[in-house]
CSV table of C-alpha atoms in Angstrom, one decimal:
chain,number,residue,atom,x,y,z
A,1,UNK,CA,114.1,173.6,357.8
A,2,UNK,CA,113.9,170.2,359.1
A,3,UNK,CA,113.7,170.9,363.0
A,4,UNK,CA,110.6,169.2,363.6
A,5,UNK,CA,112.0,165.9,362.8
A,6,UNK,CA,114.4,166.4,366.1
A,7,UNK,CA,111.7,166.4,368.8
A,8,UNK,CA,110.1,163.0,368.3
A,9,UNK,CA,113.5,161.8,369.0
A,10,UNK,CA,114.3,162.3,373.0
A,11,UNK,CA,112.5,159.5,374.4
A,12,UNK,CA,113.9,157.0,372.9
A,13,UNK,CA,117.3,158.6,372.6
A,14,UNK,CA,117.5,158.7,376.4
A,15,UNK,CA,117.5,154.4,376.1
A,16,UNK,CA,119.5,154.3,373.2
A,17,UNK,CA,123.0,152.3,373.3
A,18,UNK,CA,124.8,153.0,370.4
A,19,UNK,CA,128.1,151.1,369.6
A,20,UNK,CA,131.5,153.5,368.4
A,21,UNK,CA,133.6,150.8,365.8
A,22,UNK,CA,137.0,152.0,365.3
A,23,UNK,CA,138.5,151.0,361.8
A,24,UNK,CA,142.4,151.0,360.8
A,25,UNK,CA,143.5,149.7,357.5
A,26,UNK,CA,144.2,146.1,359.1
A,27,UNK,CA,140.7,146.0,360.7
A,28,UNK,CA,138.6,146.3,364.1
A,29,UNK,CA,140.9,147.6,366.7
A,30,UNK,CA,138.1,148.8,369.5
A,31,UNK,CA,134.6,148.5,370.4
A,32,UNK,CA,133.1,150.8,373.0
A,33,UNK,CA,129.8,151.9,374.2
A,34,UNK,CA,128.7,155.4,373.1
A,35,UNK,CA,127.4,155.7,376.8
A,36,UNK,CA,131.2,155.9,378.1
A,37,UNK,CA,131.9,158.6,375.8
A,38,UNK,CA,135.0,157.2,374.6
A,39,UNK,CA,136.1,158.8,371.7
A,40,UNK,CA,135.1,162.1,372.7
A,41,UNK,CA,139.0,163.8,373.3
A,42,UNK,CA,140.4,161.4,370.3
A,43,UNK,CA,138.3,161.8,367.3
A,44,UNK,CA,139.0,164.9,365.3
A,45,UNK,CA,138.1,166.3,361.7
A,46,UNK,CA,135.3,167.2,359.6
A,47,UNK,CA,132.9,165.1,357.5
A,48,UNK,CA,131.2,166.9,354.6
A,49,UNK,CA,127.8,165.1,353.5
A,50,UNK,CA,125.2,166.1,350.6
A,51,UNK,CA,122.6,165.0,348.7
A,52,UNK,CA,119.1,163.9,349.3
A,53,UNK,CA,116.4,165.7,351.1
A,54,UNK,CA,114.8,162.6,351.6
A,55,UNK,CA,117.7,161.0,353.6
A,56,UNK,CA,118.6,163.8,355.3
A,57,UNK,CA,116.7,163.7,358.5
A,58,UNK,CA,118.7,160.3,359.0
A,59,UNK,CA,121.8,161.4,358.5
A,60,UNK,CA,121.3,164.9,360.2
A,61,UNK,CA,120.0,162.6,363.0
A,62,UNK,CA,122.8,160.4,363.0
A,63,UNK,CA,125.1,163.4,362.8
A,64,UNK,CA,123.8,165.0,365.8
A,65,UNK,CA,123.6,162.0,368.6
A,66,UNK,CA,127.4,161.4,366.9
A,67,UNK,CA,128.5,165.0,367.8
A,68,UNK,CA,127.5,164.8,371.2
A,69,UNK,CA,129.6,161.4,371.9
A,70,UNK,CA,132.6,163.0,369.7
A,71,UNK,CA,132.6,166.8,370.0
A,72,UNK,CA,135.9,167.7,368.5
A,73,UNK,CA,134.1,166.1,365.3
A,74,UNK,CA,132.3,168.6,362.4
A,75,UNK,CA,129.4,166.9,360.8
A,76,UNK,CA,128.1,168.9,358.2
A,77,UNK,CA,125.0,167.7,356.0
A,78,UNK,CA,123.5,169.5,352.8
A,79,UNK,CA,120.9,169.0,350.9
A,80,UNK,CA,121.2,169.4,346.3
A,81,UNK,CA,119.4,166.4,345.6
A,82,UNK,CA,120.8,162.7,345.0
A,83,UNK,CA,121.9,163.4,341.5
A,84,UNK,CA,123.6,166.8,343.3
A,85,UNK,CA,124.9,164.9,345.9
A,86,UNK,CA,126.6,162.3,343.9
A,87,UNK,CA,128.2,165.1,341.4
A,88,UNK,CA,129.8,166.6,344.7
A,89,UNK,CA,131.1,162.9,345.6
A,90,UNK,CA,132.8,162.5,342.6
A,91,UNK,CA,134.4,166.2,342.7
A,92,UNK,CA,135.7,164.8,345.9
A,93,UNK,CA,134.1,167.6,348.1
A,94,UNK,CA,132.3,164.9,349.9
A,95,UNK,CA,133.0,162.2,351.7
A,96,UNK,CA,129.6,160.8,352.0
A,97,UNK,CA,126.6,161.1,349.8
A,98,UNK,CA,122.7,160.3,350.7
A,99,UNK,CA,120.9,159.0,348.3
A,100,UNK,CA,117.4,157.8,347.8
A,101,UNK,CA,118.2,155.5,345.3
A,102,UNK,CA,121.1,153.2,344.1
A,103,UNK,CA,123.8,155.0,342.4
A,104,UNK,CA,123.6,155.0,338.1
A,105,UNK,CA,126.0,153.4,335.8
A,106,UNK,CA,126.9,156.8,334.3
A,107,UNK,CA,127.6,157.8,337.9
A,108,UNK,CA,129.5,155.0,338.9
A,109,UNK,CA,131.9,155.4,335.4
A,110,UNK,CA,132.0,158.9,336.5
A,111,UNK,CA,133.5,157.1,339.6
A,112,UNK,CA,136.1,155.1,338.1
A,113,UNK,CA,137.1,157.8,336.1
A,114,UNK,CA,138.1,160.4,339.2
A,115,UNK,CA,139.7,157.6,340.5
A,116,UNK,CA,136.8,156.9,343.2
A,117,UNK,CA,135.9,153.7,345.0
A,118,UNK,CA,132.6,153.9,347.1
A,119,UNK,CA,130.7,151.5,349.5
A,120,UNK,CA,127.4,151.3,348.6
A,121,UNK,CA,125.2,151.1,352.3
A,122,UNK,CA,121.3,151.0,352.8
A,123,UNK,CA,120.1,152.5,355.7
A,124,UNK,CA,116.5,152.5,356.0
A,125,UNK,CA,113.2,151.7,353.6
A,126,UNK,CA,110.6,154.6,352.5
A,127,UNK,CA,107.7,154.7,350.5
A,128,UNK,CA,106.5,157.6,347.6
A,129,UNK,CA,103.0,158.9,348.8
A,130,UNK,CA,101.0,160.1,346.2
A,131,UNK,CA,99.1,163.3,347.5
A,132,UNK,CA,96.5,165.6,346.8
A,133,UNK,CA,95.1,168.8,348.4
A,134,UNK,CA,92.8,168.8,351.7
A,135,UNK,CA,89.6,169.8,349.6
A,136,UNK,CA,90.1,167.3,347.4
A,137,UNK,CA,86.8,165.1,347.3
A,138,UNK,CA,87.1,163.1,344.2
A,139,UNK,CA,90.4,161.5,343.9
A,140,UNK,CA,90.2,158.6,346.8
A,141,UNK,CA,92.5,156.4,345.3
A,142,UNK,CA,94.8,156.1,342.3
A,143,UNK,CA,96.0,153.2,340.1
A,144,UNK,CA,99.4,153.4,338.8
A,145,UNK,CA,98.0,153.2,335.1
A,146,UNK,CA,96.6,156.9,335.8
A,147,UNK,CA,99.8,158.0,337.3
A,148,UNK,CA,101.4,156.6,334.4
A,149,UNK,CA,98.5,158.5,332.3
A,150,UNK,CA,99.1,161.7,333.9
A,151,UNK,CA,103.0,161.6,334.1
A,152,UNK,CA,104.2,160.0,330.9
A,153,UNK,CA,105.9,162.6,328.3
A,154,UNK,CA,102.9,161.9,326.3
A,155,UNK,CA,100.8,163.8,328.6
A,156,UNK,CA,102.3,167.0,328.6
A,157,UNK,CA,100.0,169.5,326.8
A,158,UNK,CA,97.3,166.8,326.5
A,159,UNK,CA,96.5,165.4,330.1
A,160,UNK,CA,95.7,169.2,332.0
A,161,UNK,CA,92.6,168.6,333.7
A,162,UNK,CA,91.3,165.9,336.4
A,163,UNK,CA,88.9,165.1,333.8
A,164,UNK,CA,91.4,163.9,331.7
A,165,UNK,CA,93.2,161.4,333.9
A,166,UNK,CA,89.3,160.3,334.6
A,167,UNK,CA,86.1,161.6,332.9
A,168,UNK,CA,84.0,160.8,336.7
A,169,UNK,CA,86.5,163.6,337.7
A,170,UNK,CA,85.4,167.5,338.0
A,171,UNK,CA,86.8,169.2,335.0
A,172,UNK,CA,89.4,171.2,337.4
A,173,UNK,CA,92.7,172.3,336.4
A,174,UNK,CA,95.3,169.4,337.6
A,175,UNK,CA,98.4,171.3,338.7
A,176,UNK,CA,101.5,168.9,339.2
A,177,UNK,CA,104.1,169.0,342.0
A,178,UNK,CA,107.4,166.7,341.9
A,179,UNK,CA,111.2,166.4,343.0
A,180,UNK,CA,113.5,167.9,340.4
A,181,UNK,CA,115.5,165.9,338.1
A,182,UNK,CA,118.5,165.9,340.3
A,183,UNK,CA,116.3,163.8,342.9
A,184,UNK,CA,116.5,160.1,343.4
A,185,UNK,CA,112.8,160.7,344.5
A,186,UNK,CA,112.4,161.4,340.7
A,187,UNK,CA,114.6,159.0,339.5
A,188,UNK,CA,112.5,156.0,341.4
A,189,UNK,CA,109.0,156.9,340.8
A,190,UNK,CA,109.6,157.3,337.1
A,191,UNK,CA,111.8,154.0,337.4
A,192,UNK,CA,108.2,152.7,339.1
A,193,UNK,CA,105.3,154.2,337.3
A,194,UNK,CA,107.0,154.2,333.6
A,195,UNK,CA,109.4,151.9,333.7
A,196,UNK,CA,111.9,153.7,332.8
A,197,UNK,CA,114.2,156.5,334.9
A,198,UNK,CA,114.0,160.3,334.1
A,199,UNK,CA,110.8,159.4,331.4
A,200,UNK,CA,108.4,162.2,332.4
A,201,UNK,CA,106.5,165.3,331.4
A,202,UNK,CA,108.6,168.1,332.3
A,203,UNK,CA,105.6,171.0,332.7
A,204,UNK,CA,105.2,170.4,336.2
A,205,UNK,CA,106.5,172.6,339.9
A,206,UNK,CA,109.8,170.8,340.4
A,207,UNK,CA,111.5,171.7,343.5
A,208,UNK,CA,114.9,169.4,345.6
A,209,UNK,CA,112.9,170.9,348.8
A,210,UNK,CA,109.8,168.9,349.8
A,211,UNK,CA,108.4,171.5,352.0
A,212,UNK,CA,107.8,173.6,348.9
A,213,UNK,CA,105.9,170.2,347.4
A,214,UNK,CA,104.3,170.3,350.7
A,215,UNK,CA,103.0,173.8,350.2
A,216,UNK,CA,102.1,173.6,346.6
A,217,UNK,CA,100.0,171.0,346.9
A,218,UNK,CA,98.5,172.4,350.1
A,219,UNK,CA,97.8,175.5,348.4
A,220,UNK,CA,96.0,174.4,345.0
A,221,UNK,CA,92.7,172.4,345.4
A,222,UNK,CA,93.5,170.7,341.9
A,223,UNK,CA,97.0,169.5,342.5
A,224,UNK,CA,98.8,166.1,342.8
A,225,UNK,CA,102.1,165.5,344.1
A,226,UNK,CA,104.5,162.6,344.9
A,227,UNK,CA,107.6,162.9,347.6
A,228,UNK,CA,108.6,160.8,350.4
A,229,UNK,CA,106.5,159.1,353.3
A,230,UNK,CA,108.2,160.6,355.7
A,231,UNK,CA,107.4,164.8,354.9
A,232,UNK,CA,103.4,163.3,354.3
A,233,UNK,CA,103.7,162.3,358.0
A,234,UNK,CA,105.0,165.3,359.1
A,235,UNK,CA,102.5,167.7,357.1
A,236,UNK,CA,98.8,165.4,356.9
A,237,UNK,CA,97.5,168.1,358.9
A,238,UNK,CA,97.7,169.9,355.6
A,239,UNK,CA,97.5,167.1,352.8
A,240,UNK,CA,95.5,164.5,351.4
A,241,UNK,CA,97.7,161.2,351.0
A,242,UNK,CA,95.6,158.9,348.3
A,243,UNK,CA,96.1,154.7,348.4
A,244,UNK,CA,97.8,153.5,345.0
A,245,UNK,CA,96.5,150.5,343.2
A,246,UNK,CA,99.4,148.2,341.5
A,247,UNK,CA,96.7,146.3,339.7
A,248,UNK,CA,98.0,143.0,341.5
A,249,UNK,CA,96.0,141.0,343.5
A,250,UNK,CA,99.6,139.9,345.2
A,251,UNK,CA,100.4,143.1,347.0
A,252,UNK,CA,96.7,143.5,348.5
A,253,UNK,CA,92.9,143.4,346.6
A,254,UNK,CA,92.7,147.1,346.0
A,255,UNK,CA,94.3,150.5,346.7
A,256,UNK,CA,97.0,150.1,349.4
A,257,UNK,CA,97.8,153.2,351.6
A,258,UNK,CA,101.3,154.2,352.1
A,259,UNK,CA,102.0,153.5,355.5
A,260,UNK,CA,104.8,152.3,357.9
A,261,UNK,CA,103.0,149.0,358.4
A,262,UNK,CA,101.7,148.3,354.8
A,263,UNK,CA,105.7,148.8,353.5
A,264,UNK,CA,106.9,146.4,355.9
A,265,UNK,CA,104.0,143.9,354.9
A,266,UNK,CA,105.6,144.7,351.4
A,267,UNK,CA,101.4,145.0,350.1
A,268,UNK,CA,102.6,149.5,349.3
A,269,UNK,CA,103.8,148.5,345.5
A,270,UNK,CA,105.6,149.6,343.3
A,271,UNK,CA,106.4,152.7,345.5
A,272,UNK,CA,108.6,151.9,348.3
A,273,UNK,CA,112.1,151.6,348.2
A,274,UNK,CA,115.4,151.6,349.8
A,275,UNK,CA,117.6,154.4,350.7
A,276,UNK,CA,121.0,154.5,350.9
A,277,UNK,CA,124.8,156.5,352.0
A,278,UNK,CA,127.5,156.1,350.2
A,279,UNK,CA,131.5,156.7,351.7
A,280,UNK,CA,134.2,157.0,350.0
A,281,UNK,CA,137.0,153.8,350.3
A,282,UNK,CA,139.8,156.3,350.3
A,283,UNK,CA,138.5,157.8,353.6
A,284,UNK,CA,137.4,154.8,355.4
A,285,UNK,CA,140.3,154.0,357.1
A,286,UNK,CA,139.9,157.7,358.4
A,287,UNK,CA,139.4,156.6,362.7
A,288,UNK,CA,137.1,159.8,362.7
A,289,UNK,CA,135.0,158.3,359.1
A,290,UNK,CA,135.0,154.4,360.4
A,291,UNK,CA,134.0,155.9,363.2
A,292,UNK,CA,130.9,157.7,362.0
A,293,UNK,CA,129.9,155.3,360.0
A,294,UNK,CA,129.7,152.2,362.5
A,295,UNK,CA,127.4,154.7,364.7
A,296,UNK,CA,125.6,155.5,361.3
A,297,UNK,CA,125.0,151.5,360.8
A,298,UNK,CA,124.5,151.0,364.2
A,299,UNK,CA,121.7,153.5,364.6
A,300,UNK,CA,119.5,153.9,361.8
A,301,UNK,CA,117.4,151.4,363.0
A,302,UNK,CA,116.0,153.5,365.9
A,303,UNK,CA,116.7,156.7,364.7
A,304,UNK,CA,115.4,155.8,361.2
A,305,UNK,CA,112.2,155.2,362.5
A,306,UNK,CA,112.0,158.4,365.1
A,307,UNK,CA,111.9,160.3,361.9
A,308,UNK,CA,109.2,158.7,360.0
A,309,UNK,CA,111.2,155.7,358.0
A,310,UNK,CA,111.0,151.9,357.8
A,311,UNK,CA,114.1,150.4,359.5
A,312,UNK,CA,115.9,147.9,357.5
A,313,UNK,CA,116.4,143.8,359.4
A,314,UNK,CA,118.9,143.5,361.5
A,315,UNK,CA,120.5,141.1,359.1
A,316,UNK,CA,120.6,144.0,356.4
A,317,UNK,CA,122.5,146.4,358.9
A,318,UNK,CA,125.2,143.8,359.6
A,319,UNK,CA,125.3,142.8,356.1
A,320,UNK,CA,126.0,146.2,355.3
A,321,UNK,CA,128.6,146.9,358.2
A,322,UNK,CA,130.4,144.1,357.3
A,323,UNK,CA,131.2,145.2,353.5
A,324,UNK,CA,132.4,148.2,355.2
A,325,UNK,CA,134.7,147.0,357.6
A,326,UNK,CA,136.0,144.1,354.9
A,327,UNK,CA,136.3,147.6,352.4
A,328,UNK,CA,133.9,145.6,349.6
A,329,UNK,CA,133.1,148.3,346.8
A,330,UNK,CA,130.7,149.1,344.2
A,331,UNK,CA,126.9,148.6,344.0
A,332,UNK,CA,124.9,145.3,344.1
A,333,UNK,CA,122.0,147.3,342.0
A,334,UNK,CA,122.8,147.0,338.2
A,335,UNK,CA,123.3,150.5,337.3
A,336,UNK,CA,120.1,152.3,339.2
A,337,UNK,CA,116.5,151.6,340.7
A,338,UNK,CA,115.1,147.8,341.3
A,339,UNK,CA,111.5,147.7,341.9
A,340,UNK,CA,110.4,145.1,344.7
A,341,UNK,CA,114.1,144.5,345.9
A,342,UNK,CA,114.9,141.7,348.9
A,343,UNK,CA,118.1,143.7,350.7
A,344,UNK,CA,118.9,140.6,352.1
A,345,UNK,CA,119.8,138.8,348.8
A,346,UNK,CA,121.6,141.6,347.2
A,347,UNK,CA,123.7,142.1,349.8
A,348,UNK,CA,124.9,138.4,350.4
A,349,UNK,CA,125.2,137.7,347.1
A,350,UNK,CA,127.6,141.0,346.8
């Protein structure tokens, strides 16, 4: 269901060096260019990755260009949800989990206790658009105090109408459209918007596929949605994406749009954010893993961006590669979402 995503690729795929790092349990022991094709008779195996929709065009990205340098390697990449995703990791029927946002402190216990260590790696930046349907004539901006206003727990049964969230607004039914509660989508713009993770109404369409978000929204003149930049790029033929005001004069005068350029200027707050895999330690002194996952660090930059998502700095990438290959483990997050987070910092500091 995510095809298009591949097409936008090619051009820049046909340039594209990408470095193999082989890993053993005493360190670096080759570095080759993916061009040669080196690994592709002596890498083996399967890797099993789940979890969130929103990372997967990355990984499923990454995966690809990787099986066509090693071909006797099975990349398989689901999608439940990073909450899903994270329950499979810790049952051990993954070695790598996506996630769109850092990993909780009930999850991480629940890591410790299966006897799990993890490396926590970013890979690329997105931002949560806020969207509404085509026809929509009214609703040209939004602060987060009516997102807060229409999504707090207090407003279920009470805030039901675009009237309510503003009384300039047509008295239309306001039919809601989210990630489920398994979704680090969720988890962030609640984290965001209320300050608090999972604190929302719960009488609104939840779905762990965007492209049903996508087609709710599309399909109800009254509705209001929120999922990642990346499926609002792929579908604005068919929604309406609405600038969010933060209310600080800091991050822009005004609404900001979420956009590619406005994350990166850091003015699209409080609603962009990092995203993230995370690989078991166990199985990173796998050749075929530590393989995988220096390709995986050393192209999300340009395949990050092909599909729609803000590459990280250079200096993030080989912050994060290096925790890898020196086997560091846990999460430099405390516990779950950070609003307005420098990469950079985190990951020296950790």
């Amino acid at each position: 269901m995510f095809n298009s995503f591949r097409s936008s690729r090619l051009s820049t795929l046909t340039t594209l060096r990408i470095f193999s790092v082989f890993f053993a349990t005493t360190g670096i022991i080759g570095i080759a260019s993916a061009d040669a094709r080196p690994a592709s008779t002596k890498l083996v195996g399967t890797i099993k990755i789940d979890g969130s929709s929103t990372v997967f065009p990355i990984t499923e990205a990454v995966a690809e260009e990787f099986g066509k340098v090693n071909p006797n390697v099975q990349v398989t990449v689901g999608v439940s949800g990073t909450g899903g995703g994270f329950k499979k990791f810790l049952a051990k029927e993954t070695v790598i989990s996506n996630a769109s946002r850092p990993i909780k402190s009930s999850e991480a216990e629940g890591a410790r206790t299966a006897g799990i260590e993890f490396v926590e790696l970013p890979v690329a930046f997105d931002a949560l658009s806020v969207v509404v349907n085509k026809k929509n004539t009214w609703a040209n901006s939004i602060t987060t105090a009516e997102l807060k206003k229409i999504w707090e727990p207090a407003a279920q049964g009470k805030i039901l109408s675009w009237k309510d969230v503003n009384p300039a607004y047509p008295d239309r039914p306001l039919k809601l459209f989210g990630p489920g509660v398994d979704s680090g989508t969720f988890d962030y713009f609640t984290e965001a918007i209320m300050g608090k993770e999972d604190l929302s109404r719960g009488d609104f369409t939840a779905s762990e596929d965007d492209n049903v978000l996508v087609q709710g929204v599309a399909n109800d003149v009254g509705a209001l949605g929120f999922f990642g930049l990346a499926y609002y790029i792929e579908n604005k033929d068919k929604l309406k994406s609405i600038p969010v005001d933060d209310g600080n004069p800091e991050n822009g005068a005004g609404p900001q749009e979420a956009t590619l350029e406005n994350v990166k200027k850091g003015i699209y707050q409080p609603l962009a954010r990092p995203l993230f895999i995370y690989v078991r330690k166990d199985l990173a002194a796998d050749p075929t893993v530590a393989a995988f996952i220096a390709f995986y660090m050393n192209s999300a930059k340009a395949l990050s961006e092909e599909v729609g998502y803000i590459p990280l700095s250079d200096t993030v990438y080989q912050l994060a590669l290096g925790r890898f290959t020196k086997g560091v483990t846990g999460s430099v997050f405390a516990g779950g979402s950070q609003v307005g987070v420098t990469l950079e910092t985190l990951l020296a500091a950790g």
